[in-house]
Structures are given as C-alpha cells and as structure tokens.
mmCIF file of C-alpha atoms in Angstrom:
data_model
loop_
_atom_site.group_PDB
_atom_site.id
_atom_site.type_symbol
_atom_site.label_atom_id
_atom_site.label_comp_id
_atom_site.label_asym_id
_atom_site.label_seq_id
_atom_site.Cartn_x
_atom_site.Cartn_y
_atom_site.Cartn_z
ATOM 1 C CA MET A 1 106.465 110.300 102.422
ATOM 2 C CA ASN A 2 103.256 112.239 101.701
ATOM 3 C CA THR A 3 101.379 110.746 104.638
ATOM 4 C CA HIS A 4 97.975 112.420 104.692
ATOM 5 C CA VAL A 5 97.433 113.169 108.402
ATOM 6 C CA ILE A 6 99.715 112.944 111.435
ATOM 7 C CA GLU A 7 97.897 112.586 114.752
ATOM 8 C CA ALA A 8 100.727 114.019 116.789
ATOM 9 C CA GLY A 9 99.526 113.562 120.348
ATOM 10 C CA PHE A 10 97.306 114.628 123.233
ATOM 11 C CA PRO A 11 98.203 118.305 123.854
ATOM 12 C CA VAL A 12 96.510 118.613 127.262
ATOM 13 C CA ASN A 13 98.436 115.622 128.604
ATOM 14 C CA SER A 14 101.530 117.610 129.653
ATOM 15 C CA ASP A 15 103.568 120.679 128.804
ATOM 16 C CA ALA A 16 106.091 118.470 127.014
ATOM 17 C CA GLU A 17 103.423 116.844 124.855
ATOM 18 C CA PHE A 18 101.837 120.215 124.070
ATOM 19 C CA GLU A 19 105.216 121.492 122.894
ATOM 20 C CA ALA A 20 105.840 118.349 120.855
ATOM 21 C CA VAL A 21 102.502 118.617 119.072
ATOM 22 C CA SER A 22 103.114 122.338 118.451
ATOM 23 C CA ASP A 23 106.573 121.625 117.037
ATOM 24 C CA ILE A 24 105.223 118.935 114.713
ATOM 25 C CA ALA A 25 102.380 121.177 113.533
ATOM 26 C CA ALA A 26 104.878 123.935 112.729
ATOM 27 C CA ALA A 27 107.349 121.609 111.011
ATOM 28 C CA THR A 28 105.207 120.059 108.280
ATOM 29 C CA ASP A 29 102.690 120.912 105.576
ATOM 30 C CA THR A 30 100.927 117.612 106.279
ATOM 31 C CA THR A 31 97.669 118.010 108.200
ATOM 32 C CA VAL A 32 98.444 117.624 111.919
ATOM 33 C CA CYS A 33 95.777 116.435 114.336
ATOM 34 C CA GLY A 34 95.533 116.762 118.118
ATOM 35 C CA LEU A 35 93.549 114.416 120.361
ATOM 36 C CA ALA A 36 91.062 115.651 122.966
ATOM 37 C CA ARG A 37 88.413 114.281 125.264
ATOM 38 C CA VAL A 38 84.996 115.926 125.122
ATOM 39 C CA VAL A 39 86.277 118.390 127.717
ATOM 40 C CA GLU A 40 86.536 122.126 127.085
ATOM 41 C CA GLY A 41 90.101 122.374 128.438
ATOM 42 C CA ASP A 42 91.296 119.481 126.289
ATOM 43 C CA ILE A 43 89.879 121.081 123.182
ATOM 44 C CA ASP A 44 91.313 124.497 124.027
ATOM 45 C CA ALA A 45 94.767 122.934 124.470
ATOM 46 C CA ALA A 46 94.514 121.141 121.125
ATOM 47 C CA ILE A 47 93.439 124.301 119.320
ATOM 48 C CA ASP A 48 96.150 126.364 121.023
ATOM 49 C CA SER A 49 98.809 123.867 119.914
ATOM 50 C CA GLY A 50 98.282 124.985 116.327
ATOM 51 C CA VAL A 51 96.901 121.773 114.822
ATOM 52 C CA GLU A 52 94.605 121.881 111.816
ATOM 53 C CA MET A 53 92.353 119.088 113.039
ATOM 54 C CA VAL A 54 91.045 118.197 116.497
ATOM 55 C CA HIS A 55 89.987 114.621 117.181
ATOM 56 C CA VAL A 56 87.452 114.485 120.030
ATOM 57 C CA PHE A 57 86.241 111.236 121.533
ATOM 58 C CA VAL A 58 83.741 109.955 124.081
ATOM 59 C CA SER A 59 82.943 106.461 125.336
ATOM 60 C CA THR A 60 79.738 105.012 123.889
ATOM 61 C CA SER A 61 79.686 101.360 124.996
ATOM 62 C CA ASP A 62 77.663 100.700 128.139
ATOM 63 C CA VAL A 63 80.595 99.123 129.983
ATOM 64 C CA GLN A 64 82.789 102.173 129.407
ATOM 65 C CA LEU A 65 80.010 104.653 130.085
ATOM 66 C CA GLU A 66 79.209 103.012 133.411
ATOM 67 C CA ASP A 67 82.630 101.986 134.695
ATOM 68 C CA SER A 68 85.070 104.388 133.040
ATOM 69 C CA MET A 69 83.288 107.598 132.136
ATOM 70 C CA HIS A 70 80.508 107.341 134.773
ATOM 71 C CA ALA A 71 77.989 109.017 132.506
ATOM 72 C CA THR A 72 74.633 108.230 130.925
ATOM 73 C CA ARG A 73 74.117 107.797 127.209
ATOM 74 C CA GLN A 74 72.328 111.132 127.043
ATOM 75 C CA GLU A 75 75.143 112.921 128.881
ATOM 76 C CA ALA A 76 77.754 111.415 126.570
ATOM 77 C CA LYS A 77 75.785 112.476 123.497
ATOM 78 C CA GLN A 78 75.401 116.037 124.748
ATOM 79 C CA ARG A 79 79.101 116.322 125.578
ATOM 80 C CA ALA A 80 79.924 115.006 122.111
ATOM 81 C CA VAL A 81 77.724 117.608 120.428
ATOM 82 C CA ASP A 82 79.130 120.426 122.577
ATOM 83 C CA ALA A 83 82.686 119.322 121.782
ATOM 84 C CA VAL A 84 82.110 119.227 118.034
ATOM 85 C CA GLU A 85 80.506 122.664 118.140
ATOM 86 C CA GLN A 86 83.462 124.053 120.128
ATOM 87 C CA VAL A 87 85.948 122.757 117.552
ATOM 88 C CA LYS A 88 83.946 124.013 114.586
ATOM 89 C CA ASP A 89 83.392 127.423 116.194
ATOM 90 C CA ALA A 90 87.176 127.743 116.369
ATOM 91 C CA GLY A 91 87.390 127.207 112.615
ATOM 92 C CA VAL A 92 89.271 123.920 112.928
ATOM 93 C CA GLU A 93 88.543 120.629 111.156
ATOM 94 C CA CYS A 94 86.807 118.161 113.496
ATOM 95 C CA MET A 95 86.929 114.389 113.843
ATOM 96 C CA PHE A 96 84.638 112.629 116.303
ATOM 97 C CA SER A 97 85.095 109.122 117.718
ATOM 98 C CA PRO A 98 82.440 107.076 119.521
ATOM 99 C CA MET A 99 85.022 105.159 121.561
ATOM 100 C CA ASP A 100 84.481 101.397 121.757
ATOM 101 C CA ALA A 101 82.109 101.640 118.803
ATOM 102 C CA THR A 102 82.273 97.918 118.063
ATOM 103 C CA ARG A 103 80.911 97.106 121.526
ATOM 104 C CA THR A 104 78.302 99.886 121.429
ATOM 105 C CA ASP A 105 74.581 99.246 121.037
ATOM 106 C CA PRO A 106 73.980 99.760 117.272
ATOM 107 C CA ASP A 107 70.913 101.951 117.795
ATOM 108 C CA TYR A 108 72.775 104.246 120.203
ATOM 109 C CA LEU A 109 75.793 104.326 117.888
ATOM 110 C CA ARG A 110 73.579 105.553 115.071
ATOM 111 C CA GLU A 111 71.924 108.079 117.412
ATOM 112 C CA ILE A 112 75.199 109.693 118.495
ATOM 113 C CA VAL A 113 76.608 109.625 114.955
ATOM 114 C CA GLU A 114 73.549 111.482 113.673
ATOM 115 C CA ALA A 115 73.778 114.006 116.537
ATOM 116 C CA VAL A 116 77.433 114.940 115.923
ATOM 117 C CA SER A 117 76.811 114.976 112.181
ATOM 118 C CA ASP A 118 74.070 117.551 112.702
ATOM 119 C CA ALA A 119 76.550 119.505 114.872
ATOM 120 C CA GLY A 120 78.885 119.750 111.880
ATOM 121 C CA THR A 121 81.703 117.229 112.417
ATOM 122 C CA ASP A 122 83.846 116.721 109.316
ATOM 123 C CA TRP A 123 84.846 113.165 110.132
ATOM 124 C CA ILE A 124 83.378 110.222 112.028
ATOM 125 C CA ASN A 125 86.029 107.799 113.251
ATOM 126 C CA ILE A 126 84.902 104.254 114.033
ATOM 127 C CA PRO A 127 87.231 102.748 116.652
ATOM 128 C CA ASP A 128 87.525 99.044 117.366
ATOM 129 C CA THR A 129 88.991 100.134 120.682
ATOM 130 C CA CYS A 130 89.354 96.679 122.222
ATOM 131 C CA GLY A 131 90.213 94.827 119.024
ATOM 132 C CA VAL A 132 87.222 92.474 119.176
ATOM 133 C CA ALA A 133 85.761 93.057 115.714
ATOM 134 C CA MET A 134 86.116 90.539 112.913
ATOM 135 C CA PRO A 135 86.140 91.781 109.318
ATOM 136 C CA THR A 136 82.552 90.749 108.540
ATOM 137 C CA SER A 137 81.051 92.410 111.609
ATOM 138 C CA PHE A 138 83.306 95.448 111.316
ATOM 139 C CA GLY A 139 82.305 95.922 107.712
ATOM 140 C CA LYS A 140 78.633 95.970 108.724
ATOM 141 C CA THR A 141 79.340 98.578 111.416
ATOM 142 C CA VAL A 142 81.226 100.809 108.986
ATOM 143 C CA LYS A 143 78.508 100.514 106.381
ATOM 144 C CA ALA A 144 75.832 101.445 108.935
ATOM 145 C CA VAL A 145 77.775 104.548 110.007
ATOM 146 C CA VAL A 146 78.414 105.594 106.398
ATOM 147 C CA GLU A 147 74.666 105.399 105.770
ATOM 148 C CA ALA A 148 73.930 107.445 108.915
ATOM 149 C CA THR A 149 76.147 110.464 108.203
ATOM 150 C CA ASP A 150 77.178 112.936 105.550
ATOM 151 C CA ALA A 151 80.572 113.276 107.261
ATOM 152 C CA ARG A 152 83.576 111.410 105.909
ATOM 153 C CA VAL A 153 84.298 108.138 107.682
ATOM 154 C CA ASP A 154 87.581 106.977 109.187
ATOM 155 C CA VAL A 155 88.461 103.741 111.023
ATOM 156 C CA HIS A 156 90.745 102.935 113.954
ATOM 157 C CA THR A 157 91.499 99.244 114.508
ATOM 158 C CA HIS A 158 93.408 97.278 117.135
ATOM 159 C CA ASP A 159 95.268 94.002 116.695
ATOM 160 C CA ASP A 160 94.226 91.940 119.734
ATOM 161 C CA PHE A 161 93.171 89.055 117.464
ATOM 162 C CA GLY A 162 95.489 89.887 114.573
ATOM 163 C CA MET A 163 92.702 91.543 112.580
ATOM 164 C CA ALA A 164 93.745 95.201 112.625
ATOM 165 C CA ALA A 165 95.025 95.498 109.057
ATOM 166 C CA ALA A 166 92.225 93.304 107.718
ATOM 167 C CA ASN A 167 89.625 95.405 109.517
ATOM 168 C CA ALA A 168 91.155 98.646 108.237
ATOM 169 C CA VAL A 169 90.958 97.374 104.665
ATOM 170 C CA THR A 170 87.426 96.113 105.290
ATOM 171 C CA GLY A 171 86.617 99.645 106.386
ATOM 172 C CA PHE A 172 87.691 100.921 102.978
ATOM 173 C CA GLU A 173 85.619 98.239 101.271
ATOM 174 C CA ASN A 174 82.539 99.476 103.130
ATOM 175 C CA GLY A 175 82.842 103.186 102.496
ATOM 176 C CA ALA A 176 85.507 104.524 104.863
ATOM 177 C CA GLU A 177 87.871 107.026 103.255
ATOM 178 C CA GLN A 178 90.673 106.916 105.815
ATOM 179 C CA ALA A 179 92.301 104.552 108.301
ATOM 180 C CA GLN A 180 94.318 105.382 111.394
ATOM 181 C CA VAL A 181 97.522 103.358 111.390
ATOM 182 C CA SER A 182 100.863 103.287 113.178
ATOM 183 C CA VAL A 183 104.327 102.430 111.934
ATOM 184 C CA ASN A 184 105.233 98.834 112.864
ATOM 185 C CA GLY A 185 101.746 98.523 114.343
ATOM 186 C CA ILE A 186 102.838 99.880 117.727
ATOM 187 C CA GLY A 187 100.069 100.981 120.060
ATOM 188 C CA GLU A 188 98.026 99.975 123.094
ATOM 189 C CA ARG A 189 98.132 96.280 124.010
ATOM 190 C CA ALA A 190 98.739 94.285 120.796
ATOM 191 C CA GLY A 191 98.943 97.494 118.810
ATOM 192 C CA ASN A 192 97.139 99.182 115.943
ATOM 193 C CA ALA A 193 96.828 98.500 112.244
ATOM 194 C CA ALA A 194 100.312 98.712 110.770
ATOM 195 C CA TYR A 195 100.968 101.637 108.414
ATOM 196 C CA GLU A 196 103.092 99.488 106.127
ATOM 197 C CA GLU A 197 100.594 96.625 105.881
ATOM 198 C CA VAL A 198 97.555 98.765 105.163
ATOM 199 C CA VAL A 199 99.324 101.028 102.667
ATOM 200 C CA MET A 200 100.839 98.144 100.722
ATOM 201 C CA ALA A 201 97.604 96.134 100.702
ATOM 202 C CA VAL A 202 95.731 99.111 99.281
ATOM 203 C CA GLU A 203 98.491 99.949 96.802
ATOM 204 C CA SER A 204 99.352 96.431 95.656
ATOM 205 C CA VAL A 205 96.242 94.310 96.006
ATOM 206 C CA TYR A 206 93.610 96.950 95.284
ATOM 207 C CA GLY A 207 95.697 99.011 92.887
ATOM 208 C CA VAL A 208 94.905 102.311 94.609
ATOM 209 C CA ASP A 209 97.468 105.099 94.288
ATOM 210 C CA THR A 210 97.616 106.500 97.814
ATOM 211 C CA GLY A 211 100.223 109.102 96.888
ATOM 212 C CA ILE A 212 102.491 107.751 99.635
ATOM 213 C CA ASP A 213 106.166 107.218 98.805
ATOM 214 C CA THR A 214 106.251 103.506 99.587
ATOM 215 C CA THR A 215 109.963 103.181 98.756
ATOM 216 C CA GLN A 216 110.750 104.676 102.171
ATOM 217 C CA ILE A 217 108.568 102.294 104.185
ATOM 218 C CA THR A 218 111.394 99.977 105.255
ATOM 219 C CA LYS A 219 113.614 102.923 106.218
ATOM 220 C CA LEU A 220 110.755 104.399 108.234
ATOM 221 C CA ALA A 221 110.174 101.090 110.008
ATOM 222 C CA ARG A 222 113.824 100.939 111.070
ATOM 223 C CA ILE A 223 113.741 104.552 112.349
ATOM 224 C CA VAL A 224 110.685 103.809 114.494
ATOM 225 C CA GLU A 225 112.161 100.495 115.626
ATOM 226 C CA ASP A 226 115.294 102.261 116.897
ATOM 227 C CA ALA A 227 113.421 105.157 118.501
ATOM 228 C CA SER A 228 110.796 103.012 120.211
ATOM 229 C CA ASP A 229 113.048 100.120 121.294
ATOM 230 C CA ILE A 230 110.287 97.808 120.060
ATOM 231 C CA PRO A 231 111.880 95.287 117.687
ATOM 232 C CA VAL A 232 110.242 94.382 114.395
ATOM 233 C CA PRO A 233 109.702 90.595 114.285
ATOM 234 C CA ALA A 234 111.662 88.897 111.532
ATOM 235 C CA ASN A 235 108.449 87.496 110.040
ATOM 236 C CA LYS A 236 106.598 90.845 110.170
ATOM 237 C CA PRO A 237 104.718 91.451 106.892
ATOM 238 C CA VAL A 238 106.298 93.972 104.504
ATOM 239 C CA THR A 239 109.122 95.214 106.771
ATOM 240 C CA GLY A 240 110.319 92.129 108.657
ATOM 241 C CA ARG A 241 113.828 91.044 107.805
ATOM 242 C CA ASN A 242 112.467 87.779 106.415
ATOM 243 C CA ALA A 243 109.644 89.397 104.423
ATOM 244 C CA PHE A 244 111.527 88.883 101.156
ATOM 245 C CA ALA A 245 113.862 86.085 102.251
ATOM 246 C CA HIS A 246 113.804 82.607 100.754
ATOM 247 C CA GLU A 247 115.382 79.457 102.185
ATOM 248 C CA SER A 248 113.315 76.572 100.837
ATOM 249 C CA GLY A 249 114.979 75.051 97.806
ATOM 250 C CA ILE A 250 111.714 74.935 95.859
ATOM 251 C CA HIS A 251 110.919 78.564 96.666
ATOM 252 C CA ALA A 252 114.405 79.845 95.939
ATOM 253 C CA ALA A 253 114.629 77.995 92.627
ATOM 254 C CA GLY A 254 111.315 79.462 91.535
ATOM 255 C CA VAL A 255 112.155 83.005 92.628
ATOM 256 C CA ILE A 256 115.528 82.910 90.878
ATOM 257 C CA GLU A 257 113.665 82.014 87.688
ATOM 258 C CA ASN A 258 110.735 84.405 88.236
ATOM 259 C CA ALA A 259 110.041 86.261 91.505
ATOM 260 C CA ASP A 260 106.295 85.985 90.979
ATOM 261 C CA THR A 261 106.428 82.223 91.534
ATOM 262 C CA PHE A 262 106.819 82.435 95.326
ATOM 263 C CA GLU A 263 106.251 86.100 96.101
ATOM 264 C CA THR A 264 102.981 88.012 95.943
ATOM 265 C CA GLY A 265 103.314 89.015 92.316
ATOM 266 C CA VAL A 266 102.002 92.488 93.198
ATOM 267 C CA MET A 267 104.545 93.679 95.765
ATOM 268 C CA THR A 268 108.293 93.651 95.206
ATOM 269 C CA PRO A 269 111.051 94.427 97.724
ATOM 270 C CA GLU A 270 111.979 97.475 95.634
ATOM 271 C CA MET A 271 108.508 98.927 96.159
ATOM 272 C CA VAL A 272 109.158 99.208 99.910
ATOM 273 C CA GLY A 273 112.866 99.975 99.795
ATOM 274 C CA ALA A 274 113.957 96.450 100.773
ATOM 275 C CA GLU A 275 116.115 93.767 99.150
ATOM 276 C CA ARG A 276 115.404 90.151 98.300
ATOM 277 C CA GLU A 277 117.555 87.606 100.139
ATOM 278 C CA PHE A 278 118.319 83.943 99.660
ATOM 279 C CA VAL A 279 118.817 82.533 103.134
ATOM 280 C CA LEU A 280 121.037 79.526 103.695
ATOM 281 C CA GLY A 281 119.978 76.733 106.036
ATOM 282 C CA LYS A 282 118.742 73.179 106.320
ATOM 283 C CA HIS A 283 116.060 73.770 103.644
ATOM 284 C CA THR A 284 118.429 75.312 101.114
ATOM 285 C CA GLY A 285 118.535 73.869 97.613
ATOM 286 C CA THR A 286 121.189 73.750 94.932
ATOM 287 C CA HIS A 287 119.903 76.848 93.115
ATOM 288 C CA SER A 288 120.581 79.107 96.101
ATOM 289 C CA VAL A 289 123.969 77.561 96.760
ATOM 290 C CA ARG A 290 125.006 77.936 93.128
ATOM 291 C CA LYS A 291 123.877 81.569 93.184
ATOM 292 C CA HIS A 292 125.963 82.285 96.305
ATOM 293 C CA LEU A 293 128.993 80.509 94.873
ATOM 294 C CA VAL A 294 128.845 82.320 91.548
ATOM 295 C CA GLU A 295 128.401 85.688 93.286
ATOM 296 C CA ALA A 296 131.480 84.861 95.394
ATOM 297 C CA GLY A 297 133.506 84.274 92.223
ATOM 298 C CA PHE A 298 133.486 80.461 92.091
ATOM 299 C CA ASP A 299 132.883 78.378 88.981
ATOM 300 C CA PRO A 300 131.418 75.177 90.436
ATOM 301 C CA SER A 301 130.466 72.009 88.595
ATOM 302 C CA ASP A 302 127.071 70.395 89.234
ATOM 303 C CA SER A 303 128.607 67.756 91.485
ATOM 304 C CA GLU A 304 130.478 70.415 93.481
ATOM 305 C CA VAL A 305 127.258 72.365 93.969
ATOM 306 C CA ARG A 306 125.575 69.226 95.290
ATOM 307 C CA ARG A 307 128.417 68.553 97.705
ATOM 308 C CA ILE A 308 128.419 72.124 99.014
ATOM 309 C CA THR A 309 124.629 72.038 99.347
ATOM 310 C CA LYS A 310 124.904 68.920 101.489
ATOM 311 C CA ARG A 311 127.436 70.693 103.737
ATOM 312 C CA VAL A 312 125.084 73.696 104.046
ATOM 313 C CA LYS A 313 122.131 71.483 105.004
ATOM 314 C CA GLU A 314 124.149 69.595 107.598
ATOM 315 C CA TYR A 315 125.539 72.795 109.072
ATOM 316 C CA GLY A 316 122.129 74.453 109.130
ATOM 317 C CA SER A 317 120.461 71.442 110.755
ATOM 318 C CA GLY A 318 122.342 72.238 113.950
ATOM 319 C CA LYS A 319 120.245 75.428 114.263
ATOM 320 C CA ARG A 320 123.257 77.423 113.195
ATOM 321 C CA GLN A 321 123.029 80.352 110.829
ATOM 322 C CA VAL A 322 124.757 79.642 107.543
ATOM 323 C CA THR A 323 126.460 82.728 106.174
ATOM 324 C CA ALA A 324 127.898 83.543 102.780
ATOM 325 C CA GLY A 325 131.291 83.236 104.422
ATOM 326 C CA ASP A 326 130.519 79.667 105.444
ATOM 327 C CA VAL A 327 129.639 78.812 101.846
ATOM 328 C CA GLU A 328 132.927 80.273 100.635
ATOM 329 C CA ARG A 329 134.788 78.271 103.281
ATOM 330 C CA PHE A 330 133.017 75.060 102.236
ATOM 331 C CA ALA A 331 133.906 75.760 98.599
ATOM 332 C CA GLU A 332 137.558 76.437 99.387
ATOM 333 C CA GLU A 333 137.789 73.252 101.457
ATOM 334 C CA ALA A 334 136.336 71.344 98.496
ATOM 335 C CA ASP A 335 138.850 72.972 96.115
ATOM 336 C CA VAL A 336 136.151 74.501 93.933
ATOM 337 C CA ASP A 337 137.726 76.563 91.168
ATOM 338 C CA ARG A 338 137.346 80.320 91.181
ATOM 339 C CA GLU A 339 136.700 82.230 88.004
ATOM 340 C CA GLU A 340 139.796 83.960 86.677
ATOM 341 C CA GLU A 341 139.874 87.682 87.252
ATOM 342 C CA GLU A 342 141.354 90.097 84.739
ATOM 343 C CA VAL A 343 143.021 93.312 85.776
ATOM 344 C CA ARG A 344 143.673 95.965 83.178
ATOM 345 C CA ILE A 345 146.318 98.636 83.802
#
C-alpha cells in the first residue's frame, strides 16, 4: 500500500520478536523501524535486527521519571543523548521520543529536544502517551518542538478521549511531517490514531497525496480484524460496516439522487475499497424500498412501494434486521409484478 514506515516491534523483548522484526525488515522495501529504550542492549538488538531506523525513547514527565524510570531529569537527558549517538554511530536513522511529552514541563521538553537535536537525531517524535491532549494544546506543543529543532517532527497520539486522529492531523497543521498510526486504531488502552482515519482525512479533506493506495484500506482493516480478534465497530469511521450505509428515508433518497447530499462529498466508498449500502429498517423510506425491489426484478407501482415500505417499517420496528430477502417475500405476498425476462438461444 506504499506505507512509509513500519515500526515492526521491540527487538530486545524476546527472541520471537527479534526474529519477527528481522523477517519484516528483510521482506519489504518500506523503511522498517525497531523500538528501543535508552539502553545500550536495546539499541544493539534493534540494530542487529536489520532495521533501517531505531526509535529510542525515555520518560520525560516528572511522574514517570519519579515513579516509573526512577531517574532525574538530568540523567534522562544524558541517557537520551547517549542513545541517539549510539544509533547514529551505527549509521542508522534515529527517531527520539520524549515519552509522555504532553505531561512534561514545557521548559524541560524544549531542553531535551535541543540536546538530542545537537546529538544528531533525524526525527523527534512527540507522544501523547496517556491520551490527555486536546487538539489546541497539542498543536501548541508540536509547534514549540518544531521551533526548537532542525530534526523532522513526528507525532504519536492515543485515543483515551477520542482525540487521537484529530491530534494527529493537528500535528500536521503545526509542522509535523509524520504521524504514527495503527490499523483499526488498536493499541494500548483505548488505542492509537487509526491509520485509515488519518490517511483519509489528509487525502480527502486536505487534498494531500500521501502516495498510499487507499483502495486497499478496507481489505487491510478486515485482515487486521481477523488476525487480532479485535472487532471493528459497525459505526467505525471509514472502515466500519455502516460507514457508507444509509437507512433514513431522507438520507437514502438524497444519496440515490446524488451521493454528495448525505455523504462527505470528498470521500467515496470506492476510494477505500468499500461499497455503499442501503440498509432496511424502521427508518427506511420509499426510495430505498423501490431500489431494492427493482434490483430484485420487480416492477412495482407507487402504491405497492408504499405498502411494502410500511411492511418494512413494521418489521424493522421489532429490532429485527430487514434483509433483501424479506423485501422480496413482502413483494411476492403482495403480488407485485416482476419484470419479464428475455432469454435468447
């Protein structure tokens, strides 16, 4: 799909993960990245796995420094600098993350960003590790980091308050060149910014050509859904099964006439490899029912369409799913004529 970077895993974590990262690095021309703490052994493992980029991280918020890392600000900064220098000395591209950046003292955040920039990091990643940032505040943080470094800036956002995709896009608006995303938004706690949401927002709303083959996004979402055993909610943006489904009579009538009436106008189902659906239920109108009947080969009158629509609404009001087969059954019970079919021999 022409994804730009694949962060394949944490090579030092286990032999199995090291092998997986190595296999991925060997299997693709896409840049592959390995994750590492600011620990010499972690970095060695990442480099040995064959990745082209090593992503090193260190806690920078006071709460994490004191109660997770058990280090001072000065110690964390020195470890960060040493880690960046180790990666660069190995001739590998380096990304550095001040973990929990959005809960880090702004002056210290700038201090550590400047230090690792002087050490030669290629990228600064700004993580909203605990998902507490809102777009306005996150944008200010990104802008401040962009102004403090000559390195390229990347963002990593979590969805604890449903802001991950919005924050990723806000990162772009404020000078970031890259966002870390995950398919279907899977990740720690409420997950990360969703690949499909961020890509399609950038492509469709901002008109930026990312180079990504968006027509495979729905297929990719289903692959990850099956492999992860984490179901995609029906109302999930872009890839949910209801993302391009219409039940309301007003909506369906408009979309049948012109899809832009009740869809975004800038993103079509074809763009993401999906199909538009007209769902039948208690909110269904005559336009959807007529469409289903005609597609099933019936030639209904206006009064017959109204009668069938009433049956559909009544059936759907009982919280039952109304299928195309139900509509055909209703039409047959009402003796609606079918169009004549011609067979040529």
